[in-house]
GROMACS .gro file of C-alpha atoms in nm:
model
  488
    1MET     CA    1   0.036  -0.001  -0.020
    2SER     CA    2   0.183   0.344  -0.094
    3LYS     CA    3   0.199   0.607   0.182
    4LYS     CA    4  -0.079   0.884   0.166
    5LYS     CA    5   0.018   1.225   0.064
    6ARG     CA    6   0.067   1.453   0.323
    7ILE     CA    7  -0.091   1.695   0.225
    8THR     CA    8  -0.044   2.117   0.460
    9VAL     CA    9  -0.427   2.215   0.557
   10ALA     CA   10  -0.480   2.549   0.675
   11LYS     CA   11  -0.966   2.569   0.756
   12GLY     CA   12  -0.897   2.938   0.783
   13ASP     CA   13  -1.141   3.191   0.897
   14GLY     CA   14  -1.516   3.288   0.819
   15ILE     CA   15  -1.685   3.013   0.615
   16GLY     CA   16  -1.336   2.864   0.572
   17PRO     CA   17  -1.388   2.562   0.891
   18GLU     CA   18  -1.746   2.499   0.640
   19ILE     CA   19  -1.604   2.502   0.287
   20MET     CA   20  -1.296   2.316   0.360
   21ASP     CA   21  -1.491   2.043   0.639
   22ALA     CA   22  -1.702   1.990   0.298
   23THR     CA   23  -1.419   1.962   0.065
   24LEU     CA   24  -1.225   1.718   0.263
   25ARG     CA   25  -1.503   1.505   0.268
   26ILE     CA   26  -1.509   1.498  -0.097
   27LEU     CA   27  -1.138   1.389  -0.105
   28ASP     CA   28  -1.225   1.138   0.153
   29ALA     CA   29  -1.519   0.931  -0.031
   30ALA     CA   30  -1.372   0.967  -0.345
   31GLY     CA   31  -1.070   0.799  -0.230
   32ALA     CA   32  -0.779   1.095  -0.257
   33SER     CA   33  -0.472   0.957  -0.135
   34PHE     CA   34  -0.397   1.259   0.161
   35GLU     CA   35  -0.304   1.238   0.525
   36PRO     CA   36  -0.381   1.636   0.649
   37VAL     CA   37  -0.175   1.827   0.876
   38PHE     CA   38  -0.358   2.122   1.006
   39VAL     CA   39  -0.159   2.415   1.045
   40GLU     CA   40  -0.406   2.775   1.211
   41ILE     CA   41  -0.363   3.100   1.055
   42GLY     CA   42  -0.602   3.411   0.973
   43GLU     CA   43  -0.701   3.696   1.244
   44GLN     CA   44  -0.629   3.505   1.541
   45VAL     CA   45  -0.295   3.431   1.457
   46TYR     CA   46  -0.258   3.802   1.344
   47LEU     CA   47  -0.387   3.901   1.721
   48LYS     CA   48  -0.178   3.617   1.883
   49GLY     CA   49   0.137   3.910   1.746
   50HIS     CA   50   0.255   3.741   1.378
   51SER     CA   51   0.180   4.012   1.151
   52ALA     CA   52   0.166   3.817   0.863
   53GLY     CA   53  -0.125   3.557   1.001
   54ILE     CA   54   0.102   3.236   0.999
   55GLU     CA   55   0.203   3.085   1.310
   56PRO     CA   56   0.615   3.052   1.281
   57SER     CA   57   0.605   2.680   1.330
   58ALA     CA   58   0.368   2.665   0.951
   59TRP     CA   59   0.668   2.757   0.739
   60ASP     CA   60   0.824   2.392   0.865
   61VAL     CA   61   0.526   2.207   0.797
   62LEU     CA   62   0.504   2.348   0.458
   63ARG     CA   63   0.831   2.285   0.342
   64ASP     CA   64   0.809   1.971   0.463
   65THR     CA   65   0.465   1.891   0.295
   66LYS     CA   66   0.526   2.119  -0.009
   67VAL     CA   67   0.132   2.073  -0.074
   68PHE     CA   68  -0.039   2.362   0.071
   69LEU     CA   69  -0.470   2.309   0.063
   70LYS     CA   70  -0.592   2.679   0.234
   71ALA     CA   71  -0.947   2.809   0.293
   72PRO     CA   72  -0.976   3.212   0.306
   73ILE     CA   73  -0.887   3.400   0.576
   74THR     CA   74  -0.989   3.728   0.779
   75THR     CA   75  -0.705   3.990   0.815
   76PRO     CA   76  -0.841   4.260   1.082
   77GLN     CA   77  -0.894   4.600   1.048
   78GLY     CA   78  -0.642   4.895   1.107
   79GLY     CA   79  -0.245   4.900   0.986
   80GLY     CA   80   0.042   4.682   1.037
   81PHE     CA   81  -0.079   4.329   0.927
   82LYS     CA   82   0.071   4.204   0.636
   83SER     CA   83  -0.170   3.988   0.355
   84LEU     CA   84  -0.111   3.618   0.443
   85ASN     CA   85  -0.080   3.532   0.055
   86VAL     CA   86   0.234   3.769  -0.101
   87THR     CA   87   0.380   3.653   0.218
   88VAL     CA   88   0.363   3.289   0.181
   89ARG     CA   89   0.404   3.339  -0.247
   90THR     CA   90   0.709   3.591  -0.212
   91THR     CA   91   0.848   3.327   0.097
   92LEU     CA   92   0.832   3.000  -0.111
   93GLY     CA   93   0.881   3.135  -0.445
   94LEU     CA   94   0.489   3.011  -0.570
   95PHE     CA   95   0.562   3.225  -0.915
   96ALA     CA   96   0.255   3.141  -1.112
   97ASN     CA   97  -0.114   3.206  -0.988
   98VAL     CA   98  -0.308   3.016  -1.236
   99ARG     CA   99  -0.663   3.045  -1.241
  100PRO     CA  100  -0.870   2.849  -1.497
  101CYS     CA  101  -1.257   2.990  -1.573
  102VAL     CA  102  -1.533   2.790  -1.746
  103SER     CA  103  -1.883   2.852  -1.796
  104LEU     CA  104  -2.088   2.685  -1.650
  105TYR     CA  105  -2.393   2.750  -1.854
  106PRO     CA  106  -2.701   2.742  -1.845
  107TYR     CA  107  -2.705   2.632  -1.477
  108VAL     CA  108  -2.505   2.920  -1.346
  109ASP     CA  109  -2.596   3.263  -1.525
  110THR     CA  110  -2.428   3.384  -1.742
  111LYS     CA  111  -2.413   3.570  -2.096
  112HIS     CA  112  -2.110   3.357  -2.194
  113SER     CA  113  -2.157   3.040  -2.260
  114LYS     CA  114  -1.880   2.933  -2.471
  115LEU     CA  115  -1.607   3.113  -2.196
  116ASP     CA  116  -1.308   2.851  -2.091
  117LEU     CA  117  -1.015   3.040  -2.042
  118VAL     CA  118  -0.794   2.984  -1.793
  119ILE     CA  119  -0.557   3.330  -1.596
  120VAL     CA  120  -0.184   3.311  -1.560
  121ARG     CA  121  -0.057   3.628  -1.323
  122GLU     CA  122   0.290   3.668  -1.170
  123ASN     CA  123   0.299   3.636  -0.829
  124GLU     CA  124   0.604   3.741  -0.625
  125GLU     CA  125   0.629   4.088  -0.811
  126ASP     CA  126   0.532   4.407  -0.921
  127LEU     CA  127   0.330   4.633  -0.726
  128TYR     CA  128   0.260   4.360  -0.474
  129THR     CA  129   0.656   4.383  -0.334
  130GLY     CA  130   0.451   4.656  -0.141
  131ILE     CA  131   0.718   4.867  -0.129
  132GLU     CA  132   0.624   5.218  -0.003
  133HIS     CA  133   0.716   5.570   0.148
  134LYS     CA  134   0.539   5.839   0.280
  135GLN     CA  135   0.806   6.067   0.125
  136THR     CA  136   0.641   6.459   0.146
  137ALA     CA  137   0.346   6.574   0.365
  138ASP     CA  138   0.100   6.531   0.031
  139THR     CA  139   0.283   6.233  -0.150
  140VAL     CA  140   0.326   5.892  -0.075
  141GLN     CA  141   0.488   5.618  -0.365
  142CYS     CA  142   0.479   5.243  -0.423
  143LEU     CA  143   0.764   5.110  -0.628
  144LYS     CA  144   0.676   4.851  -0.908
  145LEU     CA  145   0.948   4.600  -0.926
  146VAL     CA  146   0.952   4.398  -1.295
  147SER     CA  147   1.245   4.163  -1.301
  148ARG     CA  148   1.389   4.010  -1.603
  149PRO     CA  149   1.390   3.647  -1.491
  150GLY     CA  150   1.080   3.687  -1.306
  151SER     CA  151   0.920   3.758  -1.616
  152GLU     CA  152   1.113   3.499  -1.795
  153LYS     CA  153   0.883   3.227  -1.540
  154ILE     CA  154   0.574   3.343  -1.539
  155ILE     CA  155   0.589   3.389  -1.945
  156ARG     CA  156   0.738   3.036  -2.054
  157TYR     CA  157   0.531   2.832  -1.756
  158ALA     CA  158   0.232   3.007  -1.943
  159PHE     CA  159   0.354   2.849  -2.316
  160GLU     CA  160   0.453   2.542  -2.123
  161TYR     CA  161   0.050   2.535  -1.923
  162ALA     CA  162  -0.068   2.586  -2.220
  163LYS     CA  163   0.179   2.261  -2.404
  164ALA     CA  164   0.041   2.067  -2.132
  165TYR     CA  165  -0.262   2.089  -2.158
  166GLY     CA  166  -0.406   2.102  -2.537
  167ARG     CA  167  -0.430   2.515  -2.553
  168LYS     CA  168  -0.373   2.733  -2.830
  169LYS     CA  169  -0.293   3.046  -2.772
  170VAL     CA  170  -0.147   3.267  -2.512
  171THR     CA  171  -0.227   3.635  -2.490
  172ALA     CA  172  -0.004   3.905  -2.293
  173MET     CA  173  -0.183   4.196  -2.141
  174VAL     CA  174   0.039   4.488  -2.083
  175LYS     CA  175  -0.002   4.896  -2.034
  176ASP     CA  176   0.420   4.921  -2.194
  177ASN     CA  177   0.275   5.288  -2.409
  178ILE     CA  178   0.291   5.433  -2.026
  179MET     CA  179   0.531   5.211  -1.866
  180LYS     CA  180   0.761   5.164  -2.080
  181GLN     CA  181   1.023   5.017  -1.887
  182THR     CA  182   0.856   4.811  -1.605
  183ASP     CA  183   0.554   4.679  -1.912
  184GLY     CA  184   0.844   4.734  -2.179
  185LEU     CA  185   0.964   4.470  -2.014
  186PHE     CA  186   0.747   4.191  -1.913
  187HIS     CA  187   0.593   4.215  -2.291
  188GLU     CA  188   0.992   4.275  -2.435
  189VAL     CA  189   0.981   3.900  -2.276
  190PHE     CA  190   0.705   3.698  -2.420
  191LYS     CA  191   0.752   3.819  -2.783
  192SER     CA  192   1.078   3.688  -2.724
  193ILE     CA  193   1.008   3.312  -2.552
  194ALA     CA  194   0.699   3.328  -2.814
  195LYS     CA  195   0.956   3.303  -3.104
  196GLU     CA  196   1.033   2.909  -2.927
  197TYR     CA  197   0.643   2.803  -2.928
  198PRO     CA  198   0.561   2.855  -3.298
  199GLU     CA  199   0.293   2.604  -3.292
  200ILE     CA  200   0.121   2.843  -2.977
  201GLU     CA  201  -0.052   3.185  -3.157
  202SER     CA  202   0.088   3.441  -2.873
  203THR     CA  203  -0.081   3.783  -2.916
  204SER     CA  204  -0.059   4.132  -2.715
  205GLU     CA  205  -0.305   4.298  -2.580
  206ILE     CA  206  -0.245   4.653  -2.385
  207ILE     CA  207  -0.497   4.594  -2.027
  208ASP     CA  208  -0.697   4.847  -2.014
  209ILE     CA  209  -0.890   4.778  -2.330
  210GLY     CA  210  -0.820   4.380  -2.291
  211ALA     CA  211  -1.056   4.401  -2.008
  212ALA     CA  212  -1.280   4.511  -2.196
  213HIS     CA  213  -1.234   4.217  -2.431
  214LEU     CA  214  -1.230   4.030  -2.163
  215ALA     CA  215  -1.587   4.108  -2.019
  216GLU     CA  216  -1.706   4.091  -2.397
  217ARG     CA  217  -1.569   3.816  -2.534
  218PRO     CA  218  -1.406   3.502  -2.359
  219GLN     CA  219  -1.448   3.289  -2.588
  220VAL     CA  220  -1.154   3.438  -2.836
  221TYR     CA  221  -0.936   3.422  -2.551
  222ASP     CA  222  -0.730   3.096  -2.419
  223VAL     CA  223  -0.487   3.159  -2.157
  224VAL     CA  224  -0.380   3.470  -2.100
  225VAL     CA  225  -0.014   3.579  -1.910
  226THR     CA  226   0.005   3.877  -1.710
  227LEU     CA  227   0.126   4.185  -1.404
  228ASN     CA  228   0.057   4.076  -1.094
  229LEU     CA  229  -0.237   4.357  -0.986
  230TYR     CA  230  -0.352   4.358  -1.359
  231GLY     CA  231  -0.384   3.950  -1.305
  232ASP     CA  232  -0.562   3.968  -1.001
  233ILE     CA  233  -0.780   4.181  -1.183
  234ILE     CA  234  -0.906   4.063  -1.496
  235SER     CA  235  -0.902   3.700  -1.334
  236ASP     CA  236  -1.158   3.822  -1.070
  237ILE     CA  237  -1.353   3.993  -1.363
  238VAL     CA  238  -1.341   3.677  -1.568
  239ALA     CA  239  -1.484   3.456  -1.273
  240GLN     CA  240  -1.746   3.688  -1.225
  241ILE     CA  241  -1.857   3.670  -1.578
  242ALA     CA  242  -1.806   3.318  -1.575
  243GLY     CA  243  -2.115   3.280  -1.308
  244SER     CA  244  -1.975   3.306  -0.986
  245VAL     CA  245  -1.630   3.464  -0.854
  246GLY     CA  246  -1.724   3.164  -0.504
  247MET     CA  247  -1.694   2.902  -0.763
  248ALA     CA  248  -1.295   2.922  -0.863
  249GLY     CA  249  -1.028   2.805  -0.739
  250SER     CA  250  -0.638   2.881  -0.787
  251ALA     CA  251  -0.352   2.757  -0.814
  252ASN     CA  252  -0.016   2.929  -0.716
  253ILE     CA  253   0.276   2.700  -0.794
  254GLY     CA  254   0.680   2.742  -0.704
  255GLU     CA  255   0.939   2.495  -0.808
  256ILE     CA  256   0.965   2.349  -0.439
  257VAL     CA  257   0.605   2.419  -0.277
  258SER     CA  258   0.300   2.514  -0.434
  259MET     CA  259   0.006   2.597  -0.246
  260PHE     CA  260  -0.420   2.622  -0.358
  261GLU     CA  261  -0.723   2.811  -0.241
  262ALA     CA  262  -1.056   2.946  -0.381
  263ILE     CA  263  -0.992   3.376  -0.514
  264HIS     CA  264  -1.305   3.442  -0.284
  265GLY     CA  265  -1.296   3.593   0.044
  266SER     CA  266  -1.443   3.424   0.407
  267ALA     CA  267  -1.743   3.583   0.355
  268PRO     CA  268  -1.794   3.621   0.805
  269ASP     CA  269  -2.162   3.751   0.725
  270ILE     CA  270  -2.278   3.347   0.642
  271ALA     CA  271  -2.040   3.205   0.874
  272GLY     CA  272  -2.178   2.903   0.998
  273LYS     CA  273  -2.493   2.932   0.924
  274ASN     CA  274  -2.474   2.618   0.660
  275ILE     CA  275  -2.498   2.826   0.323
  276ALA     CA  276  -2.192   2.934   0.151
  277ASN     CA  277  -2.043   2.709  -0.206
  278PRO     CA  278  -1.777   2.494  -0.100
  279SER     CA  279  -1.688   2.507  -0.480
  280GLY     CA  280  -1.411   2.701  -0.523
  281LEU     CA  281  -1.217   2.523  -0.217
  282LEU     CA  282  -1.319   2.183  -0.410
  283ASN     CA  283  -1.191   2.313  -0.738
  284ALA     CA  284  -0.880   2.418  -0.590
  285ALA     CA  285  -0.867   2.053  -0.436
  286ILE     CA  286  -0.876   1.949  -0.736
  287MET     CA  287  -0.623   2.135  -0.907
  288LEU     CA  288  -0.416   2.015  -0.598
  289LEU     CA  289  -0.468   1.659  -0.697
  290VAL     CA  290  -0.354   1.707  -1.041
  291HIS     CA  291  -0.058   1.865  -0.936
  292ILE     CA  292   0.030   1.549  -0.660
  293GLY     CA  293  -0.019   1.287  -0.927
  294GLN     CA  294  -0.363   1.182  -0.799
  295PRO     CA  295  -0.526   1.295  -1.163
  296ASP     CA  296  -0.787   0.968  -1.281
  297ILE     CA  297  -0.955   1.101  -0.874
  298ALA     CA  298  -0.904   1.472  -0.920
  299ALA     CA  299  -1.153   1.382  -1.267
  300LYS     CA  300  -1.346   1.200  -1.108
  301ILE     CA  301  -1.472   1.493  -0.852
  302GLN     CA  302  -1.472   1.731  -1.115
  303ASN     CA  303  -1.711   1.528  -1.283
  304ALA     CA  304  -1.915   1.390  -1.025
  305TRP     CA  305  -1.938   1.841  -0.923
  306LEU     CA  306  -2.037   1.899  -1.253
  307LEU     CA  307  -2.311   1.640  -1.221
  308THR     CA  308  -2.460   1.774  -0.885
  309ILE     CA  309  -2.497   2.141  -1.095
  310GLU     CA  310  -2.643   1.995  -1.393
  311GLU     CA  311  -2.900   1.783  -1.168
  312GLY     CA  312  -3.012   2.199  -1.043
  313LEU     CA  313  -2.867   2.063  -0.707
  314HIS     CA  314  -2.731   2.434  -0.584
  315THR     CA  315  -2.617   2.651  -0.320
  316ALA     CA  316  -2.846   2.981  -0.201
  317ASP     CA  317  -2.553   3.184  -0.398
  318ILE     CA  318  -2.599   3.005  -0.785
  319PHE     CA  319  -2.998   2.915  -0.712
  320LYS     CA  320  -3.237   3.037  -0.962
  321ALA     CA  321  -3.594   2.956  -1.009
  322GLY     CA  322  -3.648   2.770  -1.299
  323VAL     CA  323  -3.306   2.637  -1.373
  324SER     CA  324  -3.260   2.521  -1.005
  325ARG     CA  325  -3.468   2.185  -0.862
  326ILE     CA  326  -3.327   2.251  -0.465
  327LYS     CA  327  -3.119   2.438  -0.250
  328LEU     CA  328  -2.924   2.298  -0.083
  329GLY     CA  329  -2.711   2.371   0.195
  330THR     CA  330  -2.293   2.349   0.244
  331LYS     CA  331  -2.296   1.996   0.393
  332GLU     CA  332  -2.539   1.880   0.190
  333PHE     CA  333  -2.392   2.019  -0.108
  334ALA     CA  334  -2.054   1.804   0.012
  335ASP     CA  335  -2.289   1.506   0.031
  336ALA     CA  336  -2.449   1.530  -0.345
  337ILE     CA  337  -2.091   1.508  -0.486
  338ILE     CA  338  -2.087   1.226  -0.279
  339GLY     CA  339  -2.367   1.055  -0.448
  340ASN     CA  340  -2.234   1.106  -0.866
  341LEU     CA  341  -1.939   1.047  -0.775
  342GLY     CA  342  -1.836   0.729  -1.029
  343HIS     CA  343  -2.082   0.909  -1.190
  344LEU     CA  344  -2.039   1.104  -1.541
  345PRO     CA  345  -2.228   1.448  -1.636
  346GLU     CA  346  -2.460   1.442  -1.970
  347LYS     CA  347  -2.522   1.756  -2.054
  348PHE     CA  348  -2.083   1.896  -1.950
  349LYS     CA  349  -1.803   1.747  -2.136
  350PRO     CA  350  -1.683   1.486  -1.921
  351ILE     CA  351  -1.361   1.598  -1.753
  352SER     CA  352  -1.018   1.352  -1.876
  353PHE     CA  353  -0.758   1.514  -1.699
  354GLY     CA  354  -0.505   1.236  -1.821
  355LYS     CA  355  -0.149   1.136  -1.665
  356ALA     CA  356  -0.062   1.442  -1.405
  357LYS     CA  357   0.156   1.743  -1.645
  358GLU     CA  358   0.497   1.794  -1.511
  359ILE     CA  359   0.595   2.168  -1.595
  360HIS     CA  360   0.950   2.245  -1.584
  361ILE     CA  361   1.105   2.601  -1.606
  362PRO     CA  362   1.513   2.606  -1.663
  363GLU     CA  363   1.766   2.793  -1.464
  364TYR     CA  364   1.765   3.153  -1.499
  365LYS     CA  365   2.102   3.265  -1.749
  366ARG     CA  366   2.211   3.603  -1.643
  367SER     CA  367   2.402   3.780  -1.901
  368VAL     CA  368   2.646   4.025  -1.879
  369MET     CA  369   2.569   4.420  -1.934
  370LYS     CA  370   2.780   4.723  -1.971
  371LYS     CA  371   2.593   4.990  -1.768
  372ASP     CA  372   2.683   5.336  -1.788
  373LEU     CA  373   2.554   5.593  -1.546
  374VAL     CA  374   2.459   5.924  -1.682
  375GLY     CA  375   2.290   6.078  -1.442
  376THR     CA  376   2.052   6.125  -1.140
  377ASP     CA  377   1.685   6.205  -1.046
  378VAL     CA  378   1.693   6.365  -0.705
  379PHE     CA  379   1.369   6.399  -0.547
  380LEU     CA  380   1.295   6.717  -0.340
  381ASP     CA  381   1.073   6.819  -0.084
  382TRP     CA  382   0.915   7.205  -0.198
  383SER     CA  383   0.695   7.367  -0.147
  384PRO     CA  384   0.827   7.722  -0.080
  385GLY     CA  385   0.764   7.884  -0.448
  386SER     CA  386   0.744   7.851  -0.762
  387PRO     CA  387   0.874   7.519  -1.048
  388GLU     CA  388   1.120   7.854  -1.184
  389GLU     CA  389   1.220   7.933  -0.817
  390LEU     CA  390   1.355   7.596  -0.760
  391GLY     CA  391   1.531   7.573  -1.133
  392LYS     CA  392   1.729   7.908  -1.033
  393LYS     CA  393   1.805   7.724  -0.688
  394LEU     CA  394   1.882   7.429  -0.826
  395SER     CA  395   2.097   7.510  -1.135
  396THR     CA  396   2.342   7.768  -0.906
  397LEU     CA  397   2.407   7.407  -0.726
  398SER     CA  398   2.438   7.172  -1.055
  399GLY     CA  399   2.859   7.239  -1.101
  400ASP     CA  400   2.964   7.022  -1.296
  401LEU     CA  401   2.663   6.849  -1.431
  402LYS     CA  402   2.349   7.055  -1.528
  403LEU     CA  403   1.979   7.106  -1.464
  404ARG     CA  404   1.805   6.892  -1.783
  405MET     CA  405   1.425   6.954  -1.557
  406ILE     CA  406   1.231   6.908  -1.307
  407THR     CA  407   0.894   6.678  -1.275
  408ASN     CA  408   0.634   6.741  -1.068
  409ARG     CA  409   0.390   6.454  -1.057
  410GLY     CA  410   0.571   6.297  -1.338
  411VAL     CA  411   0.487   6.622  -1.526
  412LYS     CA  412   0.753   6.886  -1.671
  413VAL     CA  413   0.775   7.168  -1.542
  414TYR     CA  414   1.093   7.387  -1.560
  415PRO     CA  415   1.161   7.506  -1.764
  416GLN     CA  416   0.947   7.596  -2.008
  417GLY     CA  417   0.657   7.438  -1.769
  418GLN     CA  418   0.290   7.503  -1.855
  419PRO     CA  419   0.080   7.731  -1.546
  420GLU     CA  420  -0.190   7.485  -1.580
  421THR     CA  421  -0.029   7.292  -1.458
  422PHE     CA  422  -0.162   7.172  -1.063
  423LEU     CA  423   0.125   7.126  -0.799
  424THR     CA  424   0.243   6.935  -0.514
  425ASP     CA  425   0.500   6.902  -0.261
  426HIS     CA  426   0.705   6.655  -0.478
  427TRP     CA  427   0.945   6.756  -0.715
  428ARG     CA  428   1.198   6.506  -0.946
  429CYS     CA  429   1.522   6.686  -1.044
  430ARG     CA  430   1.725   6.572  -1.342
  431PHE     CA  431   2.093   6.606  -1.372
  432VAL     CA  432   2.291   6.507  -1.617
  433SER     CA  433   2.679   6.554  -1.807
  434GLN     CA  434   2.679   6.923  -1.917
  435ASN     CA  435   2.753   6.742  -2.253
  436THR     CA  436   2.456   6.569  -2.294
  437PRO     CA  437   2.211   6.780  -2.557
  438ASP     CA  438   1.915   6.939  -2.382
  439THR     CA  439   1.727   6.795  -2.638
  440GLU     CA  440   1.857   6.419  -2.649
  441MET     CA  441   1.563   6.194  -2.625
  442GLY     CA  442   1.739   5.833  -2.716
  443ASP     CA  443   2.059   5.651  -2.612
  444GLY     CA  444   2.270   6.005  -2.657
  445PHE     CA  445   2.363   6.063  -2.262
  446THR     CA  446   2.658   6.117  -2.161
  447PRO     CA  447   2.826   5.909  -1.896
  448ILE     CA  448   2.947   6.122  -1.598
  449GLN     CA  449   3.102   5.985  -1.235
  450PRO     CA  450   2.961   5.860  -0.917
  451ASN     CA  451   3.214   6.132  -0.712
  452GLN     CA  452   2.945   6.407  -0.906
  453ILE     CA  453   2.653   6.286  -0.816
  454ALA     CA  454   2.824   6.294  -0.415
  455ASN     CA  455   2.878   6.638  -0.420
  456LEU     CA  456   2.529   6.741  -0.611
  457LEU     CA  457   2.418   6.612  -0.318
  458LEU     CA  458   2.646   6.732  -0.100
  459ARG     CA  459   2.543   7.107  -0.241
  460ILE     CA  460   2.186   7.041  -0.179
  461ALA     CA  461   2.210   6.969   0.161
  462GLU     CA  462   2.411   7.204   0.205
  463ALA     CA  463   2.130   7.476   0.090
  464GLY     CA  464   1.913   7.352   0.326
  465LEU     CA  465   1.707   7.152   0.103
  466ASP     CA  466   1.550   6.838   0.201
  467CYS     CA  467   1.643   6.548  -0.026
  468ILE     CA  468   1.420   6.199  -0.047
  469GLN     CA  469   1.524   6.014  -0.256
  470ILE     CA  470   1.732   5.998  -0.508
  471GLU     CA  471   1.756   5.755  -0.889
  472ASN     CA  472   2.059   5.719  -1.078
  473LEU     CA  473   2.014   5.739  -1.451
  474TYR     CA  474   2.190   5.401  -1.664
  475ASN     CA  475   2.221   5.308  -2.006
  476PHE     CA  476   2.257   4.993  -2.080
  477ASP     CA  477   2.453   4.847  -2.345
  478GLY     CA  478   2.441   5.185  -2.417
  479LYS     CA  479   2.088   5.226  -2.494
  480ARG     CA  480   1.929   5.446  -2.216
  481SER     CA  481   1.745   5.225  -1.972
  482PHE     CA  482   1.470   5.492  -1.772
  483SER     CA  483   1.181   5.708  -1.823
  484LEU     CA  484   1.230   6.077  -1.984
  485GLY     CA  485   0.916   6.279  -1.821
  486GLN     CA  486   0.573   6.358  -1.997
  487GLY     CA  487   0.755   6.727  -2.183
  488GLU     CA  488   1.083   6.655  -2.249
   0.00000   0.00000   0.00000
């Protein structure tokens, strides 16, 4: 008899314990070979003083089992509490968030009967790194970090997923018409990797119109790969237009550990009432079973679930008179699925996962690039006067550099700013070599030395100006690798 696979299980908060109990009963009845190892997460752990919402001892359990089935949690209101999901994803390297979305028409309300797509979301970078600073009385900053290895991993995973599961097209969604460096890097990597998969169609869209197209005609998409924040938003959009966010599960895939969860929240307002729909967590558990090499059991459960939906046996959230037949509670819905184990749906296409799919991402190989320092952006907290006044003052302090421009909220306000531009107390002041032409927009920025920046900062400090941040400007392999100001 083979040894049962140990799985870390957390029941979470709100409706979490109810839907987890229902899910585990279904897995057990289906013959899944697993041994749950329970850990405590969520609200009570936060209130004990653990800012990430997870007991320190749970990390060792996760490293041991390498698989985590997690119910939703409640994060207490107020400051100081970190997102448990983000903490687990980044700490354990869960780089890919995979969210399948399928229409259950006509049994679950949707305008899109043909919807069947997968959102593959980058899971560790972007704005979700949570690096934020209050820099002035008016302005806070959030850093958007996008790396080449992070982009390569998630994009290659999307193509490998499509290849493994018979998907025909991968679409990247970015905003590189505005964020030319961060989203531009992601798009550049996408186009490069797509060439390695000629059998898979590749397309790209700007995220705003892409989200609109997803809401209007999701049937034209197959696999969508995107950055962290965009992926979070569009996966909820697609899950909702498919019928209900409450029905969707997700996988957070890492190279060592993986986590599986429903995408909905803990819904404390209905906790303990036996009315919650366990489908989201159950669908996550089905993905988990495929992941650990039990695809036949996963298919058995999903087919029983589809048959239960077909039979009109629905929980309150999807119950609709004339379509649904019986309104069931959480426990009763689980019982109905258990009763249908071993039977196939009649209207929906039966599911067959076949052999478990293993997706391997090659080790990242960092390229060597020539890096030239060509300037610096000095950020100031300053509010006494006009851009012209600040510009003249800084020009006298520039020494062997020159003040190229000043922006306020990204818009050039000196020299030759516009009087209508609204100003805050947050100023970006760009200094470059005296030899860089004022009109240079390409790669012709002249290199400078680090000591020139150090001397500049010393003069700025001695003048009593409040420097809150600097960002050095570089050319990589002779190409400008920083954004121009709006109007520069």
